[in-house]
Coordinates of N, CA, C and O and ligand atoms in Angstrom, one line a residue:
X4 N -12.8 5.3 4.1 CA -13.1 6.5 4.7 C -14.2 5.9 4.9 O -15.2 5.2 5.0
X5 N -14.8 7.0 5.8 CA -16.1 7.6 6.2 C -16.3 8.9 6.5 O -15.3 9.7 6.6
X6 N -17.8 9.3 6.3 CA -18.7 10.3 6.1 C -19.5 10.3 7.6 O -20.3 11.0 7.0
X7 N -19.1 10.5 9.0 CA -19.4 11.0 10.3 C -19.5 12.6 9.4 O -20.4 13.2 9.5
X8 N -21.9 12.2 10.3 CA -21.9 14.3 10.1 C -21.5 14.4 11.8 O -22.6 13.2 13.2
X9 N -20.6 14.9 12.9 CA -21.0 15.5 13.8 C -21.1 16.9 14.0 O -21.4 17.8 13.1
X10 N -21.8 17.3 15.3 CA -21.1 18.4 15.9 C -21.0 18.8 17.6 O -20.4 18.0 18.1
X11 N -21.3 20.2 17.6 CA -20.2 20.6 18.8 C -20.8 19.6 19.9 O -22.1 20.9 21.5
X12 N -21.0 19.0 20.1 CA -21.5 18.6 21.3 C -21.0 17.2 22.7 O -21.0 16.4 23.3
X13 N -19.4 17.4 22.6 CA -18.5 17.4 23.7 C -17.7 16.2 23.5 O -17.1 15.2 24.3
X14 N -18.1 15.7 22.4 CA -17.5 13.4 22.3 C -16.4 14.1 21.5 O -15.9 14.7 21.0
X15 N -15.0 13.3 23.2 CA -13.0 13.8 21.8 C -12.8 14.0 20.9 O -12.3 15.1 19.9
X16 N -13.6 12.9 19.7 CA -12.8 12.6 18.7 C -14.2 13.5 17.2 O -13.3 13.9 17.2
X17 N -15.3 13.7 18.5 CA -15.2 14.8 17.5 C -15.4 16.1 17.7 O -15.1 16.7 16.2
X18 N -14.6 17.4 18.8 CA -13.8 18.0 18.8 C -12.5 18.0 18.4 O -12.9 18.7 17.5
X19 N -12.2 16.5 18.3 CA -11.3 17.1 17.5 C -10.8 17.0 15.7 O -10.0 17.6 15.2
X20 N -11.8 16.3 15.0 CA -12.2 15.9 14.3 C -12.8 17.2 13.6 O -12.4 18.1 12.7
X21 N -13.4 18.0 14.6 CA -13.9 19.5 14.2 C -13.2 20.3 13.6 O -12.7 21.6 13.5
X22 N -12.4 19.6 14.8 CA -10.3 21.0 15.0 C -10.2 21.0 13.7 O -9.8 22.0 13.5
X23 N -9.7 20.1 13.9 CA -9.2 19.6 12.1 C -9.7 20.2 10.8 O -9.1 20.9 10.1
X24 N -11.3 20.2 10.9 CA -11.7 21.3 9.9 C -11.9 22.2 9.8 O -11.6 22.8 8.3
X25 N -11.8 23.3 10.7 CA -12.1 24.1 10.6 C -10.5 24.8 10.3 O -10.7 25.9 9.4
X26 N -9.5 24.4 10.6 CA -8.3 24.7 10.4 C -8.2 24.1 8.7 O -8.4 24.9 7.8
X27 N -9.1 23.4 8.2 CA -9.0 23.3 6.3 C -9.9 23.9 6.4 O -8.9 24.8 5.3
X28 N -10.6 25.0 6.9 CA -11.3 25.9 5.7 C -10.8 27.8 6.1 O -10.7 28.4 4.8
X29 N -10.0 27.1 7.1 CA -9.3 28.6 7.6 C -8.1 28.9 6.8 O -7.8 30.0 6.4
X30 N -7.2 27.7 6.6 CA -7.0 27.6 4.4 C -7.5 27.8 3.0 O -6.7 28.7 2.3
X31 N -7.7 27.1 3.2 CA -8.9 27.0 2.2 C -9.3 28.0 1.8 O -9.9 28.3 0.3
X32 N -10.2 29.3 2.5 CA -11.6 30.3 2.4 C -10.3 31.4 3.2 O -11.0 32.1 4.3
X33 N -9.7 32.1 2.0 CA -8.5 32.8 3.0 C -9.6 34.1 3.7 O -8.7 35.3 3.7
X34 N -10.1 33.9 2.4 CA -11.2 35.4 2.4 C -12.1 35.1 3.9 O -13.3 36.5 4.4
X35 N -12.3 34.7 5.0 CA -14.0 34.8 5.5 C -12.6 34.2 6.4 O -11.3 33.8 6.8
X36 N -12.9 35.5 7.9 CA -11.8 35.4 9.1 C -12.2 34.0 9.5 O -13.8 33.8 9.6
X37 N -11.4 33.6 10.6 CA -11.2 33.0 11.5 C -12.3 32.8 12.6 O -13.0 31.8 13.0
X38 N -11.9 33.5 12.4 CA -13.1 33.8 14.6 C -14.9 33.4 13.6 O -14.9 32.7 14.7
X39 N -14.8 33.5 12.8 CA -16.1 33.9 11.6 C -16.1 31.7 11.9 O -16.9 31.2 12.1
X40 N -15.4 31.4 10.6 CA -15.0 29.5 11.6 C -14.7 29.1 11.9 O -15.6 28.6 12.3
X41 N -14.3 29.3 13.3 CA -14.5 29.0 14.6 C -15.8 28.8 15.4 O -16.5 28.0 16.0
X42 N -16.4 30.0 15.3 CA -18.1 30.4 15.2 C -18.8 29.7 15.0 O -19.4 29.0 16.1
X43 N -19.2 29.3 14.1 CA -20.0 28.0 13.0 C -19.5 26.7 13.3 O -20.2 26.5 13.6
X44 N -18.4 26.7 12.7 CA -18.5 25.5 13.6 C -18.3 24.8 14.7 O -18.9 23.6 15.2
X45 N -18.4 25.8 15.0 CA -18.5 24.5 16.6 C -19.8 25.5 17.7 O -19.8 25.4 18.4
X46 N -20.4 26.0 16.9 CA -22.4 26.1 16.8 C -23.0 25.4 17.0 O -22.6 24.9 16.2
X47 N -24.3 25.0 17.9 CA -24.6 23.9 17.9 C -26.4 23.8 16.9 O -26.2 22.5 17.1
X48 N -26.7 24.9 16.9 CA -26.8 25.1 16.0 C -27.2 24.9 14.1 O -27.4 24.4 13.5
X49 N -24.9 24.8 13.6 CA -24.8 23.5 13.2 C -24.0 23.0 12.6 O -24.1 22.0 13.8
X50 N -24.4 22.0 11.9 CA -24.1 20.5 12.3 C -23.0 20.1 10.7 O -22.9 21.2 10.2
X51 N -21.5 18.7 11.5 CA -20.8 19.8 10.1 C -20.5 18.2 9.3 O -20.9 16.9 10.4
X52 N -20.2 17.0 8.6 CA -20.6 16.3 7.3 C -19.1 15.5 6.3 O -18.2 17.4 6.3
X53 N -18.5 14.7 7.1 CA -17.4 15.5 7.1 C -16.5 14.0 6.3 O -16.9 13.0 6.4
X54 N -14.9 14.0 5.5 CA -14.7 13.2 4.8 C -13.3 12.8 6.2 O -12.2 13.4 6.2
X55 N -13.7 11.7 6.4 CA -11.8 11.5 7.2 C -11.2 9.9 7.0 O -11.9 8.7 6.6
X56 N -10.7 10.5 6.9 CA -9.3 9.0 6.2 C -7.8 8.3 7.0 O -7.5 9.9 7.2
X57 N -8.4 7.4 7.5 CA -6.9 7.1 8.6 C -7.0 8.3 9.6 O -5.7 8.0 9.5
X58 N -8.2 8.2 10.2 CA -8.8 8.6 11.0 C -8.3 10.4 11.3 O -8.3 11.7 12.2
X59 N -8.3 10.6 10.2 CA -7.7 11.9 10.1 C -8.4 12.4 8.7 O -9.4 12.2 8.5
X60 N -9.0 14.1 9.2 CA -9.9 15.2 8.5 C -9.1 15.4 7.6 O -8.1 16.3 7.2
X61 N -10.1 15.1 6.3 CA -9.7 15.3 4.4 C -10.7 16.5 4.3 O -9.8 17.8 3.2
X62 N -11.5 17.5 4.5 CA -12.3 17.7 4.5 C -13.4 18.2 5.1 O -14.4 16.8 5.3
X63 N -14.7 18.2 4.2 CA -16.5 18.4 5.7 C -16.7 20.0 4.8 O -16.4 20.6 4.2
X64 N -17.9 19.8 4.7 CA -18.8 20.9 4.6 C -19.6 20.8 6.7 O -20.2 20.4 7.0
X65 N -19.8 21.8 6.3 CA -20.5 22.5 7.6 C -22.0 23.1 7.5 O -21.6 24.5 5.7
X66 N -22.8 22.4 7.1 CA -24.6 23.6 7.9 C -25.4 24.2 8.6 O -25.0 22.8 9.6
X67 N -26.6 25.2 8.2 CA -27.5 24.9 10.2 C -28.4 24.4 8.9 O -29.0 24.9 7.9
X68 N -28.9 23.1 9.2 CA -31.0 22.8 8.5 C -31.8 23.5 9.7 O -31.9 23.9 11.1
X69 N -32.6 24.1 9.3 CA -33.8 25.2 9.1 C -34.8 24.4 9.5 O -35.2 23.9 8.1
X70 N -34.6 23.5 10.2 CA -35.5 21.4 9.9 C -36.9 22.1 9.6 O -38.3 22.2 9.2
X71 N -37.7 23.4 9.9 CA -39.0 23.8 10.0 C -39.6 24.2 9.0 O -40.6 24.3 8.3
X72 N -38.2 25.2 7.9 CA -38.3 25.9 6.5 C -37.1 24.5 5.5 O -38.1 25.0 4.5
X73 N -37.6 23.4 6.5 CA -37.0 22.4 5.7 C -35.2 22.5 4.9 O -35.9 22.0 3.4
X74 N -35.3 23.9 5.3 CA -34.1 23.9 3.4 C -32.6 23.5 4.6 O -32.4 24.0 6.0
X75 N -32.0 23.7 4.5 CA -30.0 23.2 4.6 C -28.9 24.9 4.1 O -30.2 24.8 3.1
X76 N -28.9 26.3 5.2 CA -28.0 26.3 4.1 C -26.5 26.4 4.3 O -25.9 25.9 5.7
X77 N -25.6 25.7 3.3 CA -24.1 25.2 3.5 C -23.3 27.0 4.0 O -23.3 27.9 3.6
X78 N -23.0 26.2 5.2 CA -22.0 27.8 5.3 C -20.4 27.8 5.0 O -19.6 28.5 4.6
X79 N -20.2 26.8 4.9 CA -18.2 26.5 4.7 C -18.3 24.5 3.7 O -18.7 24.0 4.0
X80 N -17.7 24.8 3.0 CA -17.4 23.4 2.6 C -15.6 23.4 1.7 O -15.4 24.7 0.9
X81 N -15.0 22.5 1.7 CA -13.2 22.0 1.6 C -13.0 20.5 1.6 O -13.0 19.9 2.3
X82 N -12.2 20.6 1.0 CA -11.1 19.8 0.6 C -9.6 19.7 1.0 O -9.2 21.1 0.7
X83 N -9.0 19.6 1.9 CA -7.7 20.0 1.7 C -7.2 19.1 0.6 O -6.9 18.7 0.2
X84 N -5.3 20.4 0.7 CA -5.3 20.5 -1.3 C -5.1 20.2 -1.2 O -4.9 19.7 -2.2
X85 N -4.0 18.5 -0.8 CA -3.2 18.4 -1.4 C -4.0 16.5 -1.9 O -3.6 15.4 -2.6
X86 N -5.3 17.3 -1.5 CA -6.5 15.7 -1.2 C -7.5 16.6 -2.6 O -8.8 15.6 -2.7
X87 N -6.9 17.6 -3.4 CA -8.6 17.5 -3.8 C -8.1 17.3 -5.8 O -7.5 16.6 -6.3
X88 N -9.4 17.6 -6.1 CA -9.9 16.7 -7.5 C -9.0 16.1 -7.0 O -9.3 15.1 -9.0
X89 N -10.4 14.7 -6.2 CA -9.7 13.5 -6.1 C -10.9 12.9 -6.1 O -10.7 11.6 -6.1
X90 N -12.2 13.1 -5.7 CA -13.9 13.2 -6.1 C -13.8 13.6 -5.0 O -15.0 12.4 -4.5
X91 N -13.0 13.4 -4.0 CA -13.8 13.6 -2.6 C -14.2 14.6 -2.9 O -15.8 15.1 -2.0
X92 N -14.6 16.2 -2.8 CA -15.8 16.9 -2.6 C -17.5 16.1 -2.9 O -18.0 16.6 -2.3
X93 N -16.7 15.5 -4.4 CA -18.0 14.5 -5.1 C -19.4 13.6 -3.6 O -20.7 14.3 -2.8
X94 N -18.3 12.7 -3.4 CA -18.7 12.1 -2.4 C -19.1 12.5 -1.0 O -19.9 12.2 -0.5
X95 N -18.8 13.4 -0.3 CA -18.8 14.6 1.0 C -20.4 15.4 0.7 O -21.2 14.9 1.1
X96 N -21.0 15.9 -1.0 CA -22.1 16.4 -1.2 C -22.9 15.7 -1.0 O -24.2 15.9 -0.5
X97 N -22.9 14.1 -1.8 CA -23.4 13.1 -1.6 C -23.7 12.3 -0.2 O -24.9 12.6 -0.6
X98 N -22.9 12.8 0.6 CA -23.6 12.2 1.9 C -24.2 13.4 2.9 O -24.9 13.1 3.4
X99 N -23.8 14.5 2.1 CA -24.5 15.7 2.9 C -25.9 15.7 2.6 O -26.2 15.1 3.1
X100 N -26.0 15.0 1.4 CA -27.1 15.7 1.1 C -28.8 14.0 1.3 O -29.7 14.2 1.7
X101 N -27.6 13.3 1.4 CA -28.4 11.5 1.7 C -28.5 11.8 3.6 O -29.9 12.2 4.2
X102 N -28.1 12.6 4.5 CA -28.0 12.6 5.3 C -29.1 14.0 6.0 O -29.8 14.2 6.8
X103 N -29.1 15.2 4.9 CA -29.8 16.3 4.9 C -31.1 16.4 5.1 O -31.7 16.0 5.3
X104 N -32.0 14.5 3.7 CA -32.7 14.6 3.3 C -33.2 13.7 4.3 O -34.5 13.3 4.6
X105 N -32.8 12.5 4.6 CA -32.7 11.4 5.5 C -32.8 11.7 7.3 O -33.7 10.9 7.5
X106 N -33.0 12.6 7.4 CA -31.9 12.0 8.6 C -32.7 14.4 9.4 O -33.6 13.6 10.0
X107 N -32.0 14.8 8.9 CA -33.7 16.2 9.0 C -34.8 16.9 8.0 O -35.2 17.9 8.7
X108 N -34.4 16.1 7.8 CA -36.0 15.9 6.9 C -35.5 17.4 5.9 O -37.3 18.3 5.5
X109 N -34.6 18.0 5.0 CA -34.5 18.8 4.6 C -35.2 18.7 2.8 O -34.9 17.1 2.5
X110 N -35.9 18.8 2.1 CA -36.2 19.4 1.0 C -34.4 20.6 -0.1 O -34.2 19.6 -1.2
X111 N -34.1 21.1 0.4 CA -33.8 22.2 -0.4 C -32.0 22.4 0.4 O -32.4 22.6 2.0
X112 N -31.1 22.7 -0.2 CA -29.9 23.2 0.1 C -29.6 24.7 -0.9 O -30.6 24.6 -1.6
X113 N -29.2 26.6 0.2 CA -28.8 27.2 -0.8 C -28.0 27.5 0.5 O -27.0 26.8 1.7
X114 N -26.4 27.9 -0.2 CA -25.5 28.3 0.0 C -24.6 29.9 -1.5 O -25.4 29.7 -2.0
X115 N -23.7 30.2 -0.1 CA -23.3 31.6 -1.5 C -22.1 31.4 -1.5 O -20.4 31.1 -0.6
X116 N -21.7 31.0 -2.8 CA -20.6 30.1 -3.7 C -20.3 31.4 -4.0 O -20.5 32.6 -4.3
X117 N -18.5 30.7 -3.1 CA -16.7 31.8 -3.5 C -17.4 31.9 -5.0 O -17.4 30.5 -6.1
X118 N -17.5 32.7 -6.8 CA -17.0 32.4 -7.8 C -16.3 31.9 -8.4 O -17.0 30.8 -9.4
X119 N -14.9 31.0 -7.5 CA -14.1 29.9 -7.9 C -14.2 28.7 -7.8 O -14.1 27.7 -7.7
X120 N -15.5 28.9 -6.9 CA -16.3 27.4 -6.7 C -17.3 27.3 -7.5 O -18.4 26.6 -7.0
X121 N -17.9 27.8 -8.3 CA -19.7 27.7 -9.0 C -19.7 26.6 -9.9 O -20.7 25.8 -9.0
X122 N -18.2 26.0 -10.2 CA -18.4 25.7 -10.6 C -18.5 23.9 -9.9 O -19.4 23.3 -10.4
X123 N -17.7 23.6 -9.8 CA -18.2 22.7 -8.5 C -19.6 22.8 -7.3 O -19.6 21.5 -8.5
X124 N -20.2 23.6 -8.0 CA -21.4 23.0 -7.4 C -22.7 23.5 -8.8 O -23.4 22.5 -8.3
X125 N -22.1 23.6 -9.5 CA -23.7 23.2 -10.5 C -22.3 21.4 -10.7 O -24.6 20.9 -10.7
X126 N -21.7 21.3 -10.9 CA -21.5 19.7 -11.2 C -22.4 19.1 -9.0 O -23.1 17.8 -10.2
X127 N -22.1 19.4 -8.7 CA -23.6 18.3 -8.0 C -24.3 18.9 -8.1 O -25.4 18.6 -6.9
X128 N -25.4 20.0 -8.6 CA -26.7 20.0 -9.5 C -27.2 21.1 -8.6 O -27.8 21.4 -8.6
X129 N -26.3 22.0 -8.3 CA -26.7 23.4 -7.8 C -27.3 24.9 -8.7 O -26.1 24.3 -9.7
X130 N -27.7 25.6 -8.4 CA -28.9 26.3 -9.3 C -28.3 27.7 -10.2 O -28.2 27.8 -8.0
X131 N -27.8 28.9 -9.9 CA -28.0 29.7 -9.8 C -29.7 30.6 -9.7 O -30.1 32.1 -8.9
X132 N -30.5 29.4 -9.9 CA -31.5 30.4 -10.3 C -31.7 29.8 -9.4 O -31.6 28.7 -8.9
X133 N -33.1 30.7 -7.7 CA -33.0 30.2 -6.4 C -34.7 30.0 -7.1 O -35.5 30.8 -7.3
X134 N -35.2 29.2 -7.1 CA -36.8 27.8 -7.5 C -37.3 28.3 -5.4 O -38.9 28.1 -5.8
X135 N -37.3 27.9 -4.6 CA -38.1 28.2 -3.7 C -38.4 29.2 -3.5 O -37.7 30.2 -4.0
X136 N -39.7 29.0 -2.3 CA -40.1 30.6 -2.1 C -39.9 31.2 -1.5 O -38.9 31.2 -0.6
X137 N -39.5 32.2 -1.4 CA -39.0 33.6 -0.6 C -39.6 33.7 0.4 O -38.8 33.0 1.6
X138 N -40.0 33.0 1.1 CA -41.1 33.1 2.7 C -40.5 31.9 3.6 O -40.5 31.6 3.7
X139 N -39.8 31.0 2.0 CA -39.4 30.5 3.5 C -37.9 29.8 3.3 O -37.7 29.3 4.5
X140 N -37.8 31.3 2.7 CA -35.6 31.3 3.7 C -35.1 33.0 3.4 O -35.1 33.1 4.4
X141 N -36.9 33.9 3.0 CA -36.1 35.1 3.4 C -35.7 35.7 4.5 O -37.2 34.7 5.8
X142 N -34.9 36.1 6.0 CA -35.7 36.3 7.2 C -34.2 35.1 7.1 O -33.6 35.5 8.6
X143 N -34.4 34.5 6.5 CA -33.0 32.2 7.7 C -31.6 33.4 7.2 O -30.8 32.5 8.7
X144 N -31.2 33.5 5.7 CA -29.8 33.7 5.8 C -29.8 35.1 5.5 O -30.7 35.9 5.0
X145 N -29.2 35.3 5.4 CA -28.9 36.6 6.0 C -27.7 37.3 4.3 O -26.9 36.0 3.8
X146 N -28.0 38.3 3.6 CA -26.8 39.2 3.1 C -25.9 38.3 2.6 O -25.5 39.4 4.2
X147 N -25.0 38.4 1.9 CA -23.7 38.1 1.2 C -23.0 38.5 0.5 O -23.3 38.0 -0.6
X148 N -22.5 39.7 0.4 CA -22.3 40.0 -0.8 C -20.5 39.7 -1.3 O -20.3 39.5 -2.7
X149 N -19.8 38.2 -1.0 CA -18.9 37.6 -0.8 C -18.9 37.0 -2.3 O -17.9 35.7 -1.8
X150 N -20.5 36.5 -3.3 CA -20.1 35.2 -3.1 C -22.2 35.1 -4.4 O -22.4 36.6 -4.1
X151 N -22.1 34.3 -4.3 CA -23.8 33.6 -5.6 C -25.0 32.8 -5.2 O -24.2 31.8 -4.4
X152 N -25.7 33.5 -5.2 CA -26.8 32.4 -4.1 C -27.4 31.0 -5.1 O -27.1 31.8 -6.3
X153 N -26.8 30.3 -4.6 CA -26.6 28.8 -5.5 C -27.8 27.7 -4.6 O -27.9 27.8 -3.2
X154 N -29.0 27.6 -5.3 CA -29.3 26.2 -4.4 C -29.8 25.0 -5.2 O -29.3 24.4 -6.1
X155 N -29.5 24.1 -4.8 CA -29.9 22.4 -5.1 C -31.6 22.2 -4.5 O -31.5 22.5 -2.2
X156 N -31.4 20.9 -4.7 CA -33.2 20.5 -4.8 C -32.8 18.5 -4.6 O -32.3 18.4 -5.5
X157 N -32.9 18.8 -3.7 CA -32.7 17.2 -3.3 C -33.9 15.8 -4.1 O -34.8 16.7 -3.9
X158 N -33.9 15.1 -4.8 CA -34.1 13.8 -5.1 C -35.0 13.5 -4.1 O -34.3 14.1 -3.7
X159 N -36.8 13.5 -3.8 CA -36.9 12.7 -3.0 C -36.3 10.9 -2.3 O -36.5 10.6 -1.3
X160 N -36.7 10.5 -3.8 CA -35.6 9.1 -3.3 C -34.8 8.6 -3.7 O -34.0 7.8 -2.8
X161 N -33.8 9.2 -4.4 CA -32.8 8.5 -5.4 C -32.1 8.8 -3.7 O -31.4 9.3 -3.2
X162 N -31.0 7.4 -4.0 CA -29.7 7.0 -3.3 C -28.9 7.3 -2.8 O -28.4 6.8 -4.7
X163 N -28.1 8.1 -3.3 CA -27.3 9.4 -3.4 C -26.2 8.5 -2.9 O -24.2 8.9 -3.5
X164 N -25.8 7.7 -2.2 CA -24.4 6.9 -1.7 C -24.8 5.1 -1.3 O -25.9 5.0 -1.9
X165 N -23.5 4.6 -0.9 CA -23.7 2.8 -2.1 C -23.9 2.9 -0.2 O -23.2 2.5 1.0
Ligands
ACO15 N1 -14.3 24.7 -10.6 C1 -15.1 24.0 -11.5 N2 -15.7 23.1 -11.4 C2 -14.5 22.4 -9.9 C3 -13.9 23.4 -9.0 C4 -13.8 24.7 -9.1 N3 -13.1 25.3 -8.0 N4 -13.5 22.2 -8.0 C5 -13.3 21.0 -8.2 N5 -14.5 20.7 -10.0 C6 -15.1 19.8 -10.4 C7 -13.9 18.2 -10.1 O1 -13.3 18.6 -11.3 C8 -14.3 17.5 -10.8 O2 -14.8 17.7 -12.1 P1 -15.4 16.2 -13.2 O3 -16.9 15.5 -12.1 O4 -15.7 16.1 -14.2 O5 -14.3 15.7 -12.7 C9 -15.9 17.7 -10.5 O6 -16.0 19.0 -10.0 C10 -16.5 17.6 -8.9 O7 -14.6 17.6 -8.1 P2 -14.0 16.4 -7.2 O8 -12.7 16.0 -6.8 O9 -15.7 15.9 -6.0 O10 -13.9 17.5 -6.2 P3 -12.7 18.0 -4.8 O11 -13.0 17.1 -4.3 O12 -12.0 19.1 -5.9 O13 -14.0 19.6 -4.1 C11 -14.2 22.4 -3.9 C12 -14.4 20.6 -4.2 C13 -14.6 21.6 -2.5 C14 -14.5 22.8 -4.0 C15 -11.8 21.3 -3.3 O14 -11.8 21.7 -5.0 C16 -12.1 23.0 -2.1 O15 -11.8 22.7 -1.5 N6 -11.9 24.3 -3.2 C17 -11.2 25.8 -2.3 C18 -11.9 26.0 -1.3 C19 -13.3 26.5 -1.4 O16 -13.5 27.2 -2.8 N7 -15.0 25.5 -1.3 C20 -16.2 26.8 -2.1 C21 -16.1 27.6 -1.0 S1 -18.3 28.2 -1.2 C22 -17.9 28.1 0.3 O17 -17.9 27.7 1.6 C23 -19.9 28.0 0.8

């Protein structure tokens, strides 16, 4: 099991993984227009942390790091249908936090969570109260009325993965 972070860098293997992830998002997030999913997954400002098992994509999280603001916005998060509720979503989030803190230098994540995913995000340490100062994120992430804005503050030292 691997949790690589990659983006649209032209490397064949990465492109195959990103296409697999885009297909999982399209299936698991039926309210999201497919063109919008492809655009963000392939956008060079976005990165994706993925769960790869036996060379196959099982799920992932696509996010945009705003390095100057030290926060990231999670755009999409999903695990393929027959692999949900086995703990992959939790391990995925832990790898995302570790990478975002140690490689991107981020302190927080924000996301618009679907109503049915709020429970998952709460278990991952997200809250509905936004503590991040508005100046840090205002104008960077746009309002979206299909979900609830949630925040996660990363611990500065905790090892999130082993
Ligand atoms: N609501 C409440 N609790 C949940 C949900 C949910 N939708 N999904 C998982 N959980 C719980 C699990 O029961 C588990 O609890 P436990 O630790 O007490 O046993 C915990 O959250 C973690 O479960 P995992 O097995 O690690 O989660 P999973 O691998 O299933 O991944 C995910 C969670 C990503 C939400 C997955 O179920 C999924 O792809 N769902 C469909 C797509 C979706 O809703 N994505 C999020 C949309 S919002 C966005 O993308 C910004």
